mmCIF file of C-alpha atoms in Angstrom:
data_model
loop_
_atom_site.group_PDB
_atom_site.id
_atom_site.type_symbol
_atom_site.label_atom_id
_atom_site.label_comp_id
_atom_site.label_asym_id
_atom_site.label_seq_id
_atom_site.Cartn_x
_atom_site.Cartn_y
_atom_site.Cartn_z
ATOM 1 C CA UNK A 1 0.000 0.000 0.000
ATOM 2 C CA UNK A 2 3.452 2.326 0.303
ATOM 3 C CA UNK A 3 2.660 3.171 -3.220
ATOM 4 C CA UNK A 4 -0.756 5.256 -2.211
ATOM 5 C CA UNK A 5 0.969 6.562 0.703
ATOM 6 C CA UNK A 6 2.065 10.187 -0.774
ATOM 7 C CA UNK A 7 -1.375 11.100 -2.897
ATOM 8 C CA UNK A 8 -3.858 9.390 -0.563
ATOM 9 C CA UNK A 9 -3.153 7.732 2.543
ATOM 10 C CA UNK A 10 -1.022 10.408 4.369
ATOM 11 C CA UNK A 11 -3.536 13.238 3.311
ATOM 12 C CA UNK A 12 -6.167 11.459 4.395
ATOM 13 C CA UNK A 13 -4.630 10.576 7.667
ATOM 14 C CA UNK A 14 -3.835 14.245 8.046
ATOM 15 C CA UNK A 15 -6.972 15.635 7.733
ATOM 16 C CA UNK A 16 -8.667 12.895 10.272
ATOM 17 C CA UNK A 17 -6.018 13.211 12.652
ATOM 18 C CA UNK A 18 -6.948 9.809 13.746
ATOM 19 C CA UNK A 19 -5.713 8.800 17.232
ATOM 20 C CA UNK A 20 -6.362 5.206 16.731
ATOM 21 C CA UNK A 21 -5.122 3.199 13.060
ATOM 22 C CA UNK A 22 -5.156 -0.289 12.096
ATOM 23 C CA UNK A 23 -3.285 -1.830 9.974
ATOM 24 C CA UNK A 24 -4.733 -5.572 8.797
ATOM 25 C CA UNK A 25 -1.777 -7.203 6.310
ATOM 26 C CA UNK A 26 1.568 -5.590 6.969
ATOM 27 C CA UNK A 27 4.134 -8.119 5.333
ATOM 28 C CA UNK A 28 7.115 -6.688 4.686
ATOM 29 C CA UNK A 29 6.550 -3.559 6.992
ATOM 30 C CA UNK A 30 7.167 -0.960 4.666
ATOM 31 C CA UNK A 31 3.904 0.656 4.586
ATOM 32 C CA UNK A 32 3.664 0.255 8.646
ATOM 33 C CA UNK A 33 7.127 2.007 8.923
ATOM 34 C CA UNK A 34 5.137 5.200 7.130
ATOM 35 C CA UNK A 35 2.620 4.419 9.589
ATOM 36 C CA UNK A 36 4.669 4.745 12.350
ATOM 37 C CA UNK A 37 6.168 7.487 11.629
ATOM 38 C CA UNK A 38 2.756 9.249 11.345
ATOM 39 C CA UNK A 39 1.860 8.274 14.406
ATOM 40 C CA UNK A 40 4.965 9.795 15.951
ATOM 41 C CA UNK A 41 4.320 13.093 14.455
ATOM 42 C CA UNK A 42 1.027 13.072 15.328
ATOM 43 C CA UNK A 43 0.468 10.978 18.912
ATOM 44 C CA UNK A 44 -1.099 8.324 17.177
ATOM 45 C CA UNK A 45 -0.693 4.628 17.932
ATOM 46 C CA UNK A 46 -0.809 1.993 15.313
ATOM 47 C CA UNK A 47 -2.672 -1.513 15.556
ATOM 48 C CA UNK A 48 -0.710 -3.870 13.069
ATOM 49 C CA UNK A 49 -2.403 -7.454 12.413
ATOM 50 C CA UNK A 50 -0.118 -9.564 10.812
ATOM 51 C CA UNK A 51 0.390 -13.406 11.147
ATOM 52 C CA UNK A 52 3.555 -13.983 9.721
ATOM 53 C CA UNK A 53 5.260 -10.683 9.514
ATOM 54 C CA UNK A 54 8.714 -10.202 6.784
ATOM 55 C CA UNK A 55 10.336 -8.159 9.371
ATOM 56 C CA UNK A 56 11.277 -7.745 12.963
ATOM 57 C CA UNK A 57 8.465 -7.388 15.037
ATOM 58 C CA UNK A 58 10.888 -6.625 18.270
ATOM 59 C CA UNK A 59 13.197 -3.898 16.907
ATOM 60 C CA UNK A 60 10.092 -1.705 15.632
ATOM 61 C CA UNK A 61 8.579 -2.586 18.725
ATOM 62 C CA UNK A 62 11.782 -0.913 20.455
ATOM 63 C CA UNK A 63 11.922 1.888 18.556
ATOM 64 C CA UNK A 64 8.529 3.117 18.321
ATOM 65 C CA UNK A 65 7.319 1.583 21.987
ATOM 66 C CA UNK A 66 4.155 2.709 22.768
ATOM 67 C CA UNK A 67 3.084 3.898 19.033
ATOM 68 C CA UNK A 68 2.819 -0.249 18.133
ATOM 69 C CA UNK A 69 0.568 -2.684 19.307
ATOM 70 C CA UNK A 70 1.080 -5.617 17.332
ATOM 71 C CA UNK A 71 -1.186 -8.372 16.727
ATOM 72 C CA UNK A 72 0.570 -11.578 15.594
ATOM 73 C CA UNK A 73 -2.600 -13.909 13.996
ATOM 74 C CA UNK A 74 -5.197 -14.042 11.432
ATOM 75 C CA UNK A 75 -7.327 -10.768 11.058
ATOM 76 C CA UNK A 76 -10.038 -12.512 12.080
ATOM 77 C CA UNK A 77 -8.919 -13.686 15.488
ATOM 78 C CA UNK A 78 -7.149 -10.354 16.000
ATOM 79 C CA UNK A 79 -9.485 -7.503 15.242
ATOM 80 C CA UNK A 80 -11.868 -8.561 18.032
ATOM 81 C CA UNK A 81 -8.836 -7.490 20.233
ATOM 82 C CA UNK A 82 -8.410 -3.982 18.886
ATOM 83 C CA UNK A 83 -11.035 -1.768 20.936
ATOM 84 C CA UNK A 84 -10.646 1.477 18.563
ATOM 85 C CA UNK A 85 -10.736 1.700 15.228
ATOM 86 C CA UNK A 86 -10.674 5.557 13.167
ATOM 87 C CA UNK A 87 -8.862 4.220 10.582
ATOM 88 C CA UNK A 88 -8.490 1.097 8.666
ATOM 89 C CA UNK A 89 -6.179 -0.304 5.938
ATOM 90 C CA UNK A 90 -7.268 -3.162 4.798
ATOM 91 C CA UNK A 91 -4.438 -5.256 2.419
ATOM 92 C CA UNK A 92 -4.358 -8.700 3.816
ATOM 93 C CA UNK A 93 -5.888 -12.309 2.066
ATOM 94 C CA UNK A 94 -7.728 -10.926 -0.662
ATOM 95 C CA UNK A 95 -10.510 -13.068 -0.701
ATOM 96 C CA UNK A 96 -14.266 -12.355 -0.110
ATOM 97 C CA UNK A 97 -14.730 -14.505 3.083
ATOM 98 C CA UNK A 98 -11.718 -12.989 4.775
ATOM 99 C CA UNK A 99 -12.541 -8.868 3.431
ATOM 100 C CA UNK A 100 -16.009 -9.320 3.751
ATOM 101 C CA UNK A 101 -16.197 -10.891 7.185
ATOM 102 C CA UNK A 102 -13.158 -8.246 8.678
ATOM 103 C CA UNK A 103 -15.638 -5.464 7.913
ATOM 104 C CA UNK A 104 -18.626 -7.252 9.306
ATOM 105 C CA UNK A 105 -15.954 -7.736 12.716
ATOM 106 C CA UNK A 106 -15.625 -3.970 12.434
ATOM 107 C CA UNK A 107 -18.826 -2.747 11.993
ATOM 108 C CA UNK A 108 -19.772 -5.154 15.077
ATOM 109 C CA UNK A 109 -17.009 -4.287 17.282
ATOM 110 C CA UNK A 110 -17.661 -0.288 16.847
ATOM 111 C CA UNK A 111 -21.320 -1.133 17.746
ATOM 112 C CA UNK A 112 -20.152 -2.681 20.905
ATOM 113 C CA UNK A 113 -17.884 -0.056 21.487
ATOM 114 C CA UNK A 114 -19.994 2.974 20.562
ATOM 115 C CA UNK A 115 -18.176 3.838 18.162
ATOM 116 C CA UNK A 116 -18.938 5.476 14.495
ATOM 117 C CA UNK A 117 -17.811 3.148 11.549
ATOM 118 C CA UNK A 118 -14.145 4.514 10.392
ATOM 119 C CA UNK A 119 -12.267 4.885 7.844
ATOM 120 C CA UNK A 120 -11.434 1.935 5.731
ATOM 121 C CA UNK A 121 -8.541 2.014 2.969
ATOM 122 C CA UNK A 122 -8.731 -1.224 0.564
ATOM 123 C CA UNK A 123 -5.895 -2.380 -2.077
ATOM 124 C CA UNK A 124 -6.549 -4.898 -4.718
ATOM 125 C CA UNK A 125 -10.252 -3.718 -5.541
ATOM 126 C CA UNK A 126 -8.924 -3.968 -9.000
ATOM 127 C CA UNK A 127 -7.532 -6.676 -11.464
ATOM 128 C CA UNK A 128 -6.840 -9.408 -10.178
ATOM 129 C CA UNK A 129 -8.053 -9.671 -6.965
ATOM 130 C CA UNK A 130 -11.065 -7.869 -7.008
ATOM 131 C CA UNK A 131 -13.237 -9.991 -8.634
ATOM 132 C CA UNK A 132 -11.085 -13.375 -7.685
ATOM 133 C CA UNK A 133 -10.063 -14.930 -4.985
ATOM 134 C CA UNK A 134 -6.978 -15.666 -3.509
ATOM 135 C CA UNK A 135 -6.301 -17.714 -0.373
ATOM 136 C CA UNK A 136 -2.627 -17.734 1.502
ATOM 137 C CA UNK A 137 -4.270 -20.664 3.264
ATOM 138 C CA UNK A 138 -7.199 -22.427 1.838
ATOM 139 C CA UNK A 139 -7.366 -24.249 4.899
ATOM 140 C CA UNK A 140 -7.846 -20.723 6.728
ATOM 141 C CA UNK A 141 -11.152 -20.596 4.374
ATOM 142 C CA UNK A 142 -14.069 -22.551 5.616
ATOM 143 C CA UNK A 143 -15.031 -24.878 2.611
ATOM 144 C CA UNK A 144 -18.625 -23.343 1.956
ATOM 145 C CA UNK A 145 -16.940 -19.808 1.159
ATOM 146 C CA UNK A 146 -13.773 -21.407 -0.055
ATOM 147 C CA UNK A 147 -13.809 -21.792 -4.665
ATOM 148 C CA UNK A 148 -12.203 -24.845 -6.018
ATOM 149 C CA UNK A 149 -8.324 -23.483 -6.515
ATOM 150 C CA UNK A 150 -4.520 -24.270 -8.014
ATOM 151 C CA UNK A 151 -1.594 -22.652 -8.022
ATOM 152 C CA UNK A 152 -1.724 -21.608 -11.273
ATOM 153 C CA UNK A 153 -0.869 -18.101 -12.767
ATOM 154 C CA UNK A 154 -3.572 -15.767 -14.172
ATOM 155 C CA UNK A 155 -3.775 -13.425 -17.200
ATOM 156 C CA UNK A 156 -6.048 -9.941 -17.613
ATOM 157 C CA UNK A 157 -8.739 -10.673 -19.623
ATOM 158 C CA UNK A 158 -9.016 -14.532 -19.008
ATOM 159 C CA UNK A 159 -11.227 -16.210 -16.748
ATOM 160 C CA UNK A 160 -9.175 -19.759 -16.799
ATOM 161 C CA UNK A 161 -6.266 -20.338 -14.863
ATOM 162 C CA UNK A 162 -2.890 -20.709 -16.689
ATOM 163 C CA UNK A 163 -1.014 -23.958 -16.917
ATOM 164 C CA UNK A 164 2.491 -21.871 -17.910
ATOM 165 C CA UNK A 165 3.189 -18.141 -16.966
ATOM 166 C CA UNK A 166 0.813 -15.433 -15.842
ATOM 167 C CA UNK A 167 0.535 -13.398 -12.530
ATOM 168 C CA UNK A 168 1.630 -15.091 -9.742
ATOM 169 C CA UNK A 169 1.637 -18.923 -10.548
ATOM 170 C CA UNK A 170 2.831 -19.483 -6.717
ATOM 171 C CA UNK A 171 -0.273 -18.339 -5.039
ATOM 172 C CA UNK A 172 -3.496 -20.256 -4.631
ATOM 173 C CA UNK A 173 -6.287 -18.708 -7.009
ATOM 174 C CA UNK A 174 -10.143 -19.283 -7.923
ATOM 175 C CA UNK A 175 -10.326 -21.444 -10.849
ATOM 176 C CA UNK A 176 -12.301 -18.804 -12.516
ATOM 177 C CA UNK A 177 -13.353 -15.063 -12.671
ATOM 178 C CA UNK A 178 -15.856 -12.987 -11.322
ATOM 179 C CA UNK A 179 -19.036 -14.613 -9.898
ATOM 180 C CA UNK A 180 -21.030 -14.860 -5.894
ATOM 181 C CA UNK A 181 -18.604 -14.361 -3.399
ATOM 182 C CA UNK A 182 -14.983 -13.642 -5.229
ATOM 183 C CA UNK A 183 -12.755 -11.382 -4.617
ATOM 184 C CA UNK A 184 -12.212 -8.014 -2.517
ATOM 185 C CA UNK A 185 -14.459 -6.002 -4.551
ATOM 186 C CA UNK A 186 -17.084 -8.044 -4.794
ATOM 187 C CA UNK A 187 -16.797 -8.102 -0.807
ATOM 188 C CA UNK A 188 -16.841 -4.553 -0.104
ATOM 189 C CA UNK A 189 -20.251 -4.617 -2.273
ATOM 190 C CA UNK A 190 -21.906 -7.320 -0.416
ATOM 191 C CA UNK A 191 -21.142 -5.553 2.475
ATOM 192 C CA UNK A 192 -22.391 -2.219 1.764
ATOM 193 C CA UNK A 193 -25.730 -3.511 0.537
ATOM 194 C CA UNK A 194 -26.318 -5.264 4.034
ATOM 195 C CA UNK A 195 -24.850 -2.059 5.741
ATOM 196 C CA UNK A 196 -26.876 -0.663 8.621
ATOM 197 C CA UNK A 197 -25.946 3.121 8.093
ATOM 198 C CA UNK A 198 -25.365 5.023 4.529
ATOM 199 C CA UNK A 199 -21.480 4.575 3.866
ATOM 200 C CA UNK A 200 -20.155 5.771 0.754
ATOM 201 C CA UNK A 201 -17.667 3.502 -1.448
ATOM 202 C CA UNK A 202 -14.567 5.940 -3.453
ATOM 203 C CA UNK A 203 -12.122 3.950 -6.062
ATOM 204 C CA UNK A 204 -9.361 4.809 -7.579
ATOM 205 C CA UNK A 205 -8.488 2.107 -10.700
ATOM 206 C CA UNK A 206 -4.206 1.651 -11.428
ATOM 207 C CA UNK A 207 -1.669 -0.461 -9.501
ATOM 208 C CA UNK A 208 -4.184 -2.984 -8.944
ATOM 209 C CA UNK A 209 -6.812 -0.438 -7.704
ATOM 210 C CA UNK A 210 -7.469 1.467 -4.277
ATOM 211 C CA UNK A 211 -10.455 2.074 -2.457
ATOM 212 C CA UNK A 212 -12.011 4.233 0.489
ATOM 213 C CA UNK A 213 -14.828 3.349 2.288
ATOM 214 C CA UNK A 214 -16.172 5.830 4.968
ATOM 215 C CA UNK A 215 -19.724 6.802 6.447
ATOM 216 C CA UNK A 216 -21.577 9.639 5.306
ATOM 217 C CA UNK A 217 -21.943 11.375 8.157
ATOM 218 C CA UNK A 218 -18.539 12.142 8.265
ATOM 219 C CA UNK A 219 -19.158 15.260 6.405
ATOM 220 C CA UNK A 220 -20.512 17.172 9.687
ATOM 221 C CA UNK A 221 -16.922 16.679 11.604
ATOM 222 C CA UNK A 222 -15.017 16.474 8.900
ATOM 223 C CA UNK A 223 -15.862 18.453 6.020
ATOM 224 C CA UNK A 224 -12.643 19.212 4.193
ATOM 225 C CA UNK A 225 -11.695 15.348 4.595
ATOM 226 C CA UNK A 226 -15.082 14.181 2.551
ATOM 227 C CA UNK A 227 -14.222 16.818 -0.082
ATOM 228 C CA UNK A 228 -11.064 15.395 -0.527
ATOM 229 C CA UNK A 229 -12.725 11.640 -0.894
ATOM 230 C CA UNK A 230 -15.112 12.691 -2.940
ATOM 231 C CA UNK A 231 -12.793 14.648 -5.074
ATOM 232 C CA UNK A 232 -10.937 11.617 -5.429
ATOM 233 C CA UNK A 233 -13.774 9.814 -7.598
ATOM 234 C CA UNK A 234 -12.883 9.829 -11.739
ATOM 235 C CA UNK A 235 -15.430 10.291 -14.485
ATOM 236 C CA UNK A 236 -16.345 7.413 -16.188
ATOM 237 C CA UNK A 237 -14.398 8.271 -19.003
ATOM 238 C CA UNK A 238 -11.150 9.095 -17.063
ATOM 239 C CA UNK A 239 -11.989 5.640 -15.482
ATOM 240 C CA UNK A 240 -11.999 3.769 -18.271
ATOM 241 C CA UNK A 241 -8.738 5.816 -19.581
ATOM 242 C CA UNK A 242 -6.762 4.899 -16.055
ATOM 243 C CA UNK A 243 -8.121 1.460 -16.408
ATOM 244 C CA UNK A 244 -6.223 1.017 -20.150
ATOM 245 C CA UNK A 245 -3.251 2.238 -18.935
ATOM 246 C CA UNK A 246 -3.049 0.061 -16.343
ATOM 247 C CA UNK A 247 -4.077 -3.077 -18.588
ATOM 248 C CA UNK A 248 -0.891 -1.567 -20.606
ATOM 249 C CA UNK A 249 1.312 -1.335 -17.421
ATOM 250 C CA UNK A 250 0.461 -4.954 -16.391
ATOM 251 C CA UNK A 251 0.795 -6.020 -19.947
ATOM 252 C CA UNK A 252 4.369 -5.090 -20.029
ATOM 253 C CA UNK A 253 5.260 -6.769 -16.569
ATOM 254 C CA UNK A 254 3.793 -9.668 -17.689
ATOM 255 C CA UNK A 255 6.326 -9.103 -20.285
ATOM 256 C CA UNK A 256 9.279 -8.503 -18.532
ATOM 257 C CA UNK A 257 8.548 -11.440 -16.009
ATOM 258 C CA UNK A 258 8.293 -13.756 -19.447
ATOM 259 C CA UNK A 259 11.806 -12.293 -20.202
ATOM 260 C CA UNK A 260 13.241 -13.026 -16.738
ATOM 261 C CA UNK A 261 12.134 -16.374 -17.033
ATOM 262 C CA UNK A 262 13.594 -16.736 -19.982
ATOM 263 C CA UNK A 263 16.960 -15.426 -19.068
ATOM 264 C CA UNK A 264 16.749 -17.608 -15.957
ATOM 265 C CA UNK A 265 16.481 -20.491 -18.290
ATOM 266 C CA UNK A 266 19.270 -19.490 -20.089
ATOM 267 C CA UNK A 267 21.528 -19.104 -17.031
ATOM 268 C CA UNK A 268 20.381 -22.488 -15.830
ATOM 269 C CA UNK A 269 21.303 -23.926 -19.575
ATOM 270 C CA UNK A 270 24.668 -22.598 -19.377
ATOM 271 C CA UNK A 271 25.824 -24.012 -16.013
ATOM 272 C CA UNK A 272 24.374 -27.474 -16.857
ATOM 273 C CA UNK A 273 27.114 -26.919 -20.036
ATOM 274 C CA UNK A 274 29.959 -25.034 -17.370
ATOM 275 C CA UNK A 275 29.988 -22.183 -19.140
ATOM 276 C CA UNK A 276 29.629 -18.853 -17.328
ATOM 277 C CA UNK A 277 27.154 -15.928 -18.203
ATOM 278 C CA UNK A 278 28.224 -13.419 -20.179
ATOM 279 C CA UNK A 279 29.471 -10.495 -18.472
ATOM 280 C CA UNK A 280 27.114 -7.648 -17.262
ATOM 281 C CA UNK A 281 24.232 -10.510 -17.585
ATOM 282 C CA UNK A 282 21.391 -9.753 -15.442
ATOM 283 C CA UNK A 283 18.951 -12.021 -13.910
ATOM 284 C CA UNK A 284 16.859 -10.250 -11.231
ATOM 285 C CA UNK A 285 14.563 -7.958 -12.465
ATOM 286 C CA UNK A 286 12.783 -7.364 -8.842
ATOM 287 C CA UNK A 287 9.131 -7.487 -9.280
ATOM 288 C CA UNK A 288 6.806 -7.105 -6.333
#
């Protein structure tokens, strides 16, 4: 979510002045570290749900003290722990049983607590996981909610899973495309429709596509902040034009990943012969 952080997420955060954020699929950290140092600046503390964090838990936990409360488990065992939520960024298993039943948790708990619904910031409402699922664990799915999966890559513009290439072969995807209950989009709109107060839903199509969801009586305390969401909406012409460019931008990675595969190939070809790679030869191209 680091990418959203400059044109969205930290203006946002600025103008709520939240005292209280939570942070459900952390990874790698980097997008907690700007959290962090948010809350630092502004006497905020940070709830981070993670189960198997890609960093070290105990040295930002000794260098930020207080500011981290972290939350080592599923989202789903963890948010019932986290008694105040303002805002809520939402990147963990992007699957409709897991998005859809964190902001059913959160609405709950902030009726038990007395407490308006927040903020809530949502990657991945675009291609490919809104309107897919994907499971880290398909065990962690019950099997009523959970589609029949592989690990199988997956191509823009194709429901079927891919035998060779695509996005992502490693991860566990639906065997097919849109549909009931699939995907993070599809989530956030089955849970608006059963919504007990009027929320209002703001994306934002392009690096796999961001989302705001937020209720609409925010406007009385925080006026310029719903301008700014609002603002944020595109025409459905600038929509569609954002949404080609970013079938362009994913058509060349899927290029360049083809390529690195190829020269990986290559390398692997040449030590099974004992001959070396030719100088200046490159083999990591570094995707996310």
């Amino acid at each position: 979510m680091d990418d959203f952080w400059d044109l969205f997420i930290e203006p946002i955060l600025v103008r709520r002045q939240p005292g209280s954020i939570v942070e459900v699929g952390a990874e790698h950290g980097r997008t907690t570290r700007l959290l962090l140092g948010f809350c630092g600046r502004h006497r905020s503390v940070l709830h981070c749900i993670e189960p198997a964090p890609r960093f070290d838990p105990a040295r930002l936990e000794q260098e930020y003290g207080a500011r981290l409360i972290l939350h080592q488990g599923l989202s789903l065992q963890m948010l019932p722990h986290v008694d105040r939520f303002e805002v809520v960024l939402s990147d963990g298993d992007h699957n409709w049983y897991t998005v859809y039943h964190e902001l059913k948790l959160i609405e709950r708990r902030c009726h038990e607590l007395g407490q308006p619904f927040p903020l809530v910031l949502l990657h991945d409402v675009g291609w490919p996981y809104g309107r897919r699922d994907m499971y880290y664990n398909p065990d962690n799915i019950p099997p009523q909610y959970r589609h029949p999966w592989a690990r199988k890559g997956i191509v823009l513009g194709v429901s079927a899973l891919q035998d060779r290439g695509g996005l992502n072969p490693h991860l566990c995807h639906a065997d097919h495309e849109h549909g009931p209950r699939n995907g993070v989009l599809t989530a956030v709109e089955d849970f608006l429709e059963e919504a007990g107060q009027p929320l209002e839903l703001v994306t934002i199509p392009g690096l796999f596509g961001f989302a705001v969801l937020f209720p609409s009586g925010l406007q009385g305390q925080h006026e310029d902040l719903v301008r700014f969401l609002r603002a944020l909406e595109l025409t459905p012409v600038m929509k569609q034009y954002v949404e080609r460019c970013e079938a362009l931008r994913i058509a060349l990675d899927g290029s360049l990943r083809e390529y690195d595969a190829a020269l990986r190939e290559c390398h692997a070809r040449l030590g099974e012969l004992g001959r070396p790679a030719p100088p200046g030869a490159q083999f990591e191209v570094g995707f996310t």
